[in-house]
Tab-separated table of C-alpha atoms in Angstrom:
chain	number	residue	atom	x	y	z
D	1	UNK	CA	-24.897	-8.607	2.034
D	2	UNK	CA	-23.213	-5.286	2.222
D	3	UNK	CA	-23.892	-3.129	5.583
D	4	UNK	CA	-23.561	0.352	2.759
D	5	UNK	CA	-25.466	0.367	0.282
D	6	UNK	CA	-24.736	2.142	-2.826
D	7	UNK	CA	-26.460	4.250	-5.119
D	8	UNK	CA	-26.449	4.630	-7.993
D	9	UNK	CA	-23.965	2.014	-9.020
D	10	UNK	CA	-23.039	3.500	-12.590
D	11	UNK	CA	-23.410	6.919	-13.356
D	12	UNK	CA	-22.827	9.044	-16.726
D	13	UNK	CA	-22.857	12.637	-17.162
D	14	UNK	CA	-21.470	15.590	-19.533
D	15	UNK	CA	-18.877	18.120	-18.528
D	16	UNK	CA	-20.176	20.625	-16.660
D	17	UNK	CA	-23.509	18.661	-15.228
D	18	UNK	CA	-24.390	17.985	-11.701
D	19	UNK	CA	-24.675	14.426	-9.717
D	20	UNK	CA	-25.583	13.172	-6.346
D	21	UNK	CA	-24.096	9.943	-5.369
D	22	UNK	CA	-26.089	7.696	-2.061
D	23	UNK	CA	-24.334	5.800	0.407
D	24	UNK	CA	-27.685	4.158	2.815
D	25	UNK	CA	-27.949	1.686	5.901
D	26	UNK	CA	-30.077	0.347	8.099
D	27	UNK	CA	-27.166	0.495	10.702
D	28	UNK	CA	-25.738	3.493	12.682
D	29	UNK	CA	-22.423	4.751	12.252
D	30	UNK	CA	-19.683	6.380	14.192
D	31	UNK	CA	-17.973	7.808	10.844
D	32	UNK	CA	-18.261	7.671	7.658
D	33	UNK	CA	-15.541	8.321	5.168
D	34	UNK	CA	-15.937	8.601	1.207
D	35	UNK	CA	-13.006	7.502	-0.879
D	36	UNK	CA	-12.042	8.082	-4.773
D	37	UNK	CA	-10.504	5.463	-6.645
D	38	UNK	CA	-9.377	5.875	-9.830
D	39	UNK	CA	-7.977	2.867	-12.189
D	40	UNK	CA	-5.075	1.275	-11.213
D	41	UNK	CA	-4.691	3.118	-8.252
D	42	UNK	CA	-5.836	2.513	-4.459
D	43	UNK	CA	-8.689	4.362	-2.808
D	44	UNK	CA	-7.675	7.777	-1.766
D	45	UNK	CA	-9.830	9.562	1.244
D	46	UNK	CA	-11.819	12.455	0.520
D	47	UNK	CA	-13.338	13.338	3.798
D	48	UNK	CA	-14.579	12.370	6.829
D	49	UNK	CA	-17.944	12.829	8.091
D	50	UNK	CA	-18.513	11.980	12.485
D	51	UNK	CA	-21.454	14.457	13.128
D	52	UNK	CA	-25.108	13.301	12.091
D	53	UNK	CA	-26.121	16.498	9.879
D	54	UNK	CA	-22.745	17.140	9.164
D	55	UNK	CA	-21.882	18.859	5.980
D	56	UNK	CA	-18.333	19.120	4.502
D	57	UNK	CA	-17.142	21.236	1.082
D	58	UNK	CA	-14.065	20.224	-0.732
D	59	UNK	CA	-13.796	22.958	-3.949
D	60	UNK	CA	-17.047	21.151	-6.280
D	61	UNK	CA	-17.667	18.556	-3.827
D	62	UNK	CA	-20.702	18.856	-0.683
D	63	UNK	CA	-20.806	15.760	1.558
D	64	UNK	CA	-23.577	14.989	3.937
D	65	UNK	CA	-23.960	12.984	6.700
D	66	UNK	CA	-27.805	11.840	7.398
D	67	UNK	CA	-28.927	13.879	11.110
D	68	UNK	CA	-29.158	10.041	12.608
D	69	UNK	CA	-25.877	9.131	11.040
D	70	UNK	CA	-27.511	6.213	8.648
D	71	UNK	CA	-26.374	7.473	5.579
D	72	UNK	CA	-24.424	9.956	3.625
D	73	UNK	CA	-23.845	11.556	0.230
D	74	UNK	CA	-21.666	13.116	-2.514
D	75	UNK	CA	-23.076	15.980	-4.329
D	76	UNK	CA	-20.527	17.162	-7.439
D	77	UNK	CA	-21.315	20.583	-9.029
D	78	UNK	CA	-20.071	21.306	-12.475
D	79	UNK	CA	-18.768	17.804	-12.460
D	80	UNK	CA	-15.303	17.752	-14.697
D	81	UNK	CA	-13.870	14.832	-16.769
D	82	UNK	CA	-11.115	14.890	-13.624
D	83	UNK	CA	-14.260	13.490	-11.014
D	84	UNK	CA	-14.302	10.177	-12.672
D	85	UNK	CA	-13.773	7.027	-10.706
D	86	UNK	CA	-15.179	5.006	-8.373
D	87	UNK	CA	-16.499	6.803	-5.200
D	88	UNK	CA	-16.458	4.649	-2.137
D	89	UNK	CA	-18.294	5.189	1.008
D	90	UNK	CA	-17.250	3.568	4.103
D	91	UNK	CA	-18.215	3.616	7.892
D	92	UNK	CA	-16.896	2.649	11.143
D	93	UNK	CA	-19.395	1.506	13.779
D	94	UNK	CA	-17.330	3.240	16.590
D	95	UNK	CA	-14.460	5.096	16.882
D	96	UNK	CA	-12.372	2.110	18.011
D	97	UNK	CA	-13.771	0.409	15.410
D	98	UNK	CA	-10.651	-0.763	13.186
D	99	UNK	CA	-12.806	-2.735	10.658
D	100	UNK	CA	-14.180	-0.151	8.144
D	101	UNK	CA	-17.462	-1.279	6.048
D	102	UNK	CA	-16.807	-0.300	2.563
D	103	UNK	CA	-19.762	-0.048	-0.029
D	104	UNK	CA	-20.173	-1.311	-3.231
D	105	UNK	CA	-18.883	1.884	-5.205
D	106	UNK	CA	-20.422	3.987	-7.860
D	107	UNK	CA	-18.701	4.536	-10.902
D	108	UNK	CA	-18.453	7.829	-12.165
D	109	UNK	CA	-17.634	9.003	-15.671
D	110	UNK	CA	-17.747	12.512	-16.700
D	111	UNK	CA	-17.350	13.169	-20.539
D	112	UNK	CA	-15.876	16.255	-22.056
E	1	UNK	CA	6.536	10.584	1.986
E	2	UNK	CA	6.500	7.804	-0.503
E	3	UNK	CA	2.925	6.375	0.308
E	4	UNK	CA	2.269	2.407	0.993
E	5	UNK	CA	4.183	0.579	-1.461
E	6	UNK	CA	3.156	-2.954	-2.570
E	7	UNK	CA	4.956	-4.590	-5.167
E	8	UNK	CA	4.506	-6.166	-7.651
E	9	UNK	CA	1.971	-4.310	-9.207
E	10	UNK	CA	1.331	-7.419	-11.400
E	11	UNK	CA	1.567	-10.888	-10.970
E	12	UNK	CA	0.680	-13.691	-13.370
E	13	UNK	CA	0.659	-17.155	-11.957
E	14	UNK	CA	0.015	-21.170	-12.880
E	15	UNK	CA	-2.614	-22.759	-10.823
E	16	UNK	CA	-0.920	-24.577	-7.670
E	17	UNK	CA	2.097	-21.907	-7.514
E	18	UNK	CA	2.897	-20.251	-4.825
E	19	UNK	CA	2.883	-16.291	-4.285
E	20	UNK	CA	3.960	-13.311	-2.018
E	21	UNK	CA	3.024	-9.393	-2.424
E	22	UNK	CA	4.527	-7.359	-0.492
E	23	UNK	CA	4.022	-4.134	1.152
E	24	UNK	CA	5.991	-1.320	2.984
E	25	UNK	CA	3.585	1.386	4.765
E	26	UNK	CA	4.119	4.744	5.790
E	27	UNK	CA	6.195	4.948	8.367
E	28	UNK	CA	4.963	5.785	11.867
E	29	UNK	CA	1.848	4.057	11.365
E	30	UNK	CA	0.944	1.507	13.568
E	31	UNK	CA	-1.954	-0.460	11.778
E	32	UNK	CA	-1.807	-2.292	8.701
E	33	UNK	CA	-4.891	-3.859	6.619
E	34	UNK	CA	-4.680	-6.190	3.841
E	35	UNK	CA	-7.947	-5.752	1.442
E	36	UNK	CA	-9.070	-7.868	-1.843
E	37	UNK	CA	-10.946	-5.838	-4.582
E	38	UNK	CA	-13.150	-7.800	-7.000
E	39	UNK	CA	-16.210	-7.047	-9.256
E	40	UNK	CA	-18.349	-9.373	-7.436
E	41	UNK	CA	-17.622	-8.635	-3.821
E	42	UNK	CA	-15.595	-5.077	-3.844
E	43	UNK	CA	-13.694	-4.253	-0.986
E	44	UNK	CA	-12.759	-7.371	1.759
E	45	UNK	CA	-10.607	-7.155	4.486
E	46	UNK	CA	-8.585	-10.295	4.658
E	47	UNK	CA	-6.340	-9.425	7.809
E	48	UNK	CA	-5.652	-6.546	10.574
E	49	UNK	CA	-2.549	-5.816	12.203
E	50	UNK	CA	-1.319	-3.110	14.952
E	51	UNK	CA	1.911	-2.912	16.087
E	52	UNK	CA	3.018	-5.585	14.254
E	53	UNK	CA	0.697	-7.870	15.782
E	54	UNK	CA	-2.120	-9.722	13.683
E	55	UNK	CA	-5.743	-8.955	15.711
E	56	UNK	CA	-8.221	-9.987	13.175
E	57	UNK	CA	-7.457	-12.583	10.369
E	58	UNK	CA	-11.254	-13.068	10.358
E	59	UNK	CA	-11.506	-12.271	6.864
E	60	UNK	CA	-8.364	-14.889	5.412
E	61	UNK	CA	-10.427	-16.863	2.742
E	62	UNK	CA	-8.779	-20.084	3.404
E	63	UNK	CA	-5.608	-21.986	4.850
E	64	UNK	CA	-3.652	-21.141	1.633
E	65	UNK	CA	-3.978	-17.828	2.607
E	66	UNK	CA	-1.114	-16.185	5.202
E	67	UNK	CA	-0.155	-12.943	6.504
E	68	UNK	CA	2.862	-11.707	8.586
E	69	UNK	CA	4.536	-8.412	9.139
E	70	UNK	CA	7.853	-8.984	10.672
E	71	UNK	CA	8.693	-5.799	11.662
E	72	UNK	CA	7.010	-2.409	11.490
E	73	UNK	CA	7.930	-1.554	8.081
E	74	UNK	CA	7.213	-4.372	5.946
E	75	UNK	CA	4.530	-7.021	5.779
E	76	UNK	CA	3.699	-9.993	3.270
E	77	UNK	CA	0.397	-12.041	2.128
E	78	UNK	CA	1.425	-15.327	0.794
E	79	UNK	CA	-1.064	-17.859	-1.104
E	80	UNK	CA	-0.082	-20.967	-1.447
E	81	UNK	CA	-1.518	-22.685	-4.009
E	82	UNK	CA	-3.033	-20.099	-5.578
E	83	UNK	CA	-6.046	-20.911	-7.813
E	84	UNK	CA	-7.770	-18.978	-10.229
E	85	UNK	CA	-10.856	-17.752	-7.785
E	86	UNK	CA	-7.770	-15.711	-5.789
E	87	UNK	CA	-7.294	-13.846	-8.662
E	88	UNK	CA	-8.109	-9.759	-8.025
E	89	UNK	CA	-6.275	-6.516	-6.548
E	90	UNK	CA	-4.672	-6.603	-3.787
E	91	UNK	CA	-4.570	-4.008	-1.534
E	92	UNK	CA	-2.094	-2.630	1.699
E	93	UNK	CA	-3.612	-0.035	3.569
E	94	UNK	CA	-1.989	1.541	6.896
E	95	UNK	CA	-2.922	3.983	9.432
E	96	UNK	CA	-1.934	6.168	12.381
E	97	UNK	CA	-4.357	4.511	14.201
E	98	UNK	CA	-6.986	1.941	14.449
E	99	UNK	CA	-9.653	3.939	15.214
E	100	UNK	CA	-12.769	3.483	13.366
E	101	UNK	CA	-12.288	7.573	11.825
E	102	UNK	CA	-8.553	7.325	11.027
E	103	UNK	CA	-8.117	7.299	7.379
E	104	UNK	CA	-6.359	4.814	5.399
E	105	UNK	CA	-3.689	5.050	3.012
E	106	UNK	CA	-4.007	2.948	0.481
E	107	UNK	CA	-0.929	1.659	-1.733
E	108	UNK	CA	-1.740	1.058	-5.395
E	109	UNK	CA	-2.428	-2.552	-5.002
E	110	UNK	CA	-1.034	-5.826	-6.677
E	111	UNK	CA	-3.559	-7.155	-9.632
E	112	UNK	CA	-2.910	-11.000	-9.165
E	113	UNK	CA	-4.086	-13.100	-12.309
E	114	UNK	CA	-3.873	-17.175	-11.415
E	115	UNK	CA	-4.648	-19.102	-14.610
């Protein structure tokens, strides 16, 4: 049983749409940071969220962290065939907390 | 800065043989994570080092399985035998610190196939 749960797990869209990927627990976090992977490659952060109600922009990209730092997500606007991969959330239950809990991923794939 | 480098990026092996991946990470970081990546179970950390020194091996699947990092720039994982359920990425990860909101760097993993 995973302590980040994942939604959706596969998700499909056309150029230029928008999508909302969920990252939920029961449990509360410290951090929470969202990965992309893309294939054959290792995760690569995205951002790091450590303040419940946080919200971070990178270019397309909105993250949220839930105000009692449960859960998170990954809003992409105009979503372009360059956002596919696998989008990883992953929390730390404190900050000395070395062992990160990663979810399940959802796989993203924009078409052109 | 190069990144984490694992090699080899592939590895096909007979059931019963032994093998070792390999990974360099950035240098200046003091923590080093060995992951598995699978379909069926995702991301699993097998084994945690700082400073060279392993603190969690928790998450080793079995005996076969072994971990050392001699030195701060280089560390192995070694299964031996190998059987087809080890098959699945491998990954090195490192840090600048173990703190639960330091971000890892991830090398681009070594896809292990045991037939």
């Amino acid at each position: 049983t995973q302590l980040l749960e994942q939604s959706p797990q596969f998700l499909s869209i056309q150029e230029g749409e928008n999508l909302t990927v969920y990252c939920n627990s029961s449990s509360v976090f410290s951090s929470l940071q969202w990965y992309r992977q893309e294939p054959g490659e290792g995760p690569v952060l995205l951002v790091t969220v450590v303040t419940g109600g946080e919200v971070k922009k990178l270019k397309r990209l909105t993250f949220q962290f839930g105000d009692a730092r449960k859960d998170s997500s990954l809003h992409i606007t105009a979503a372009q065939p360059g956002d596919t991969g696998l989008y990883l959330c992953a929390g730390a239950l404190s900050t000395n907390d070395y062992k990160l809990s990663f979810g399940a991923g959802t796989t993203v794939t924009v078409r052109a | 800065d190069a990144g984490v480098i694992q090699s080899p990026r592939h590895e096909v092996t007979e059931m019963g043989q032994e093998v070792t991946l390999r990974c360099k990470p950035i240098s200046g970081h003091n923590s080093l994570f060995w992951y598995r990546q699978t379909m069926m179970r995702g991301l699993e950390l097998l084994i945690y080092f700082n400073n060279n020194v392993p603190i969690d091996d928790s998450g080793m699947p079995e005996d076969r399985f072994s971990a050392k990092m001699p030195n701060a720039s280089f560390s192995t994982l070694k299964i031996q035998p190998s059987e087809p359920r080890d098959s699945a990425v491998y990954f090195c990860a490192s840090s600048l610190m173990s703190a639960g909101n330091s971000p890892l760097h991830f090398g681009n993993g070594t896809r292990l196939t045991v037939t």
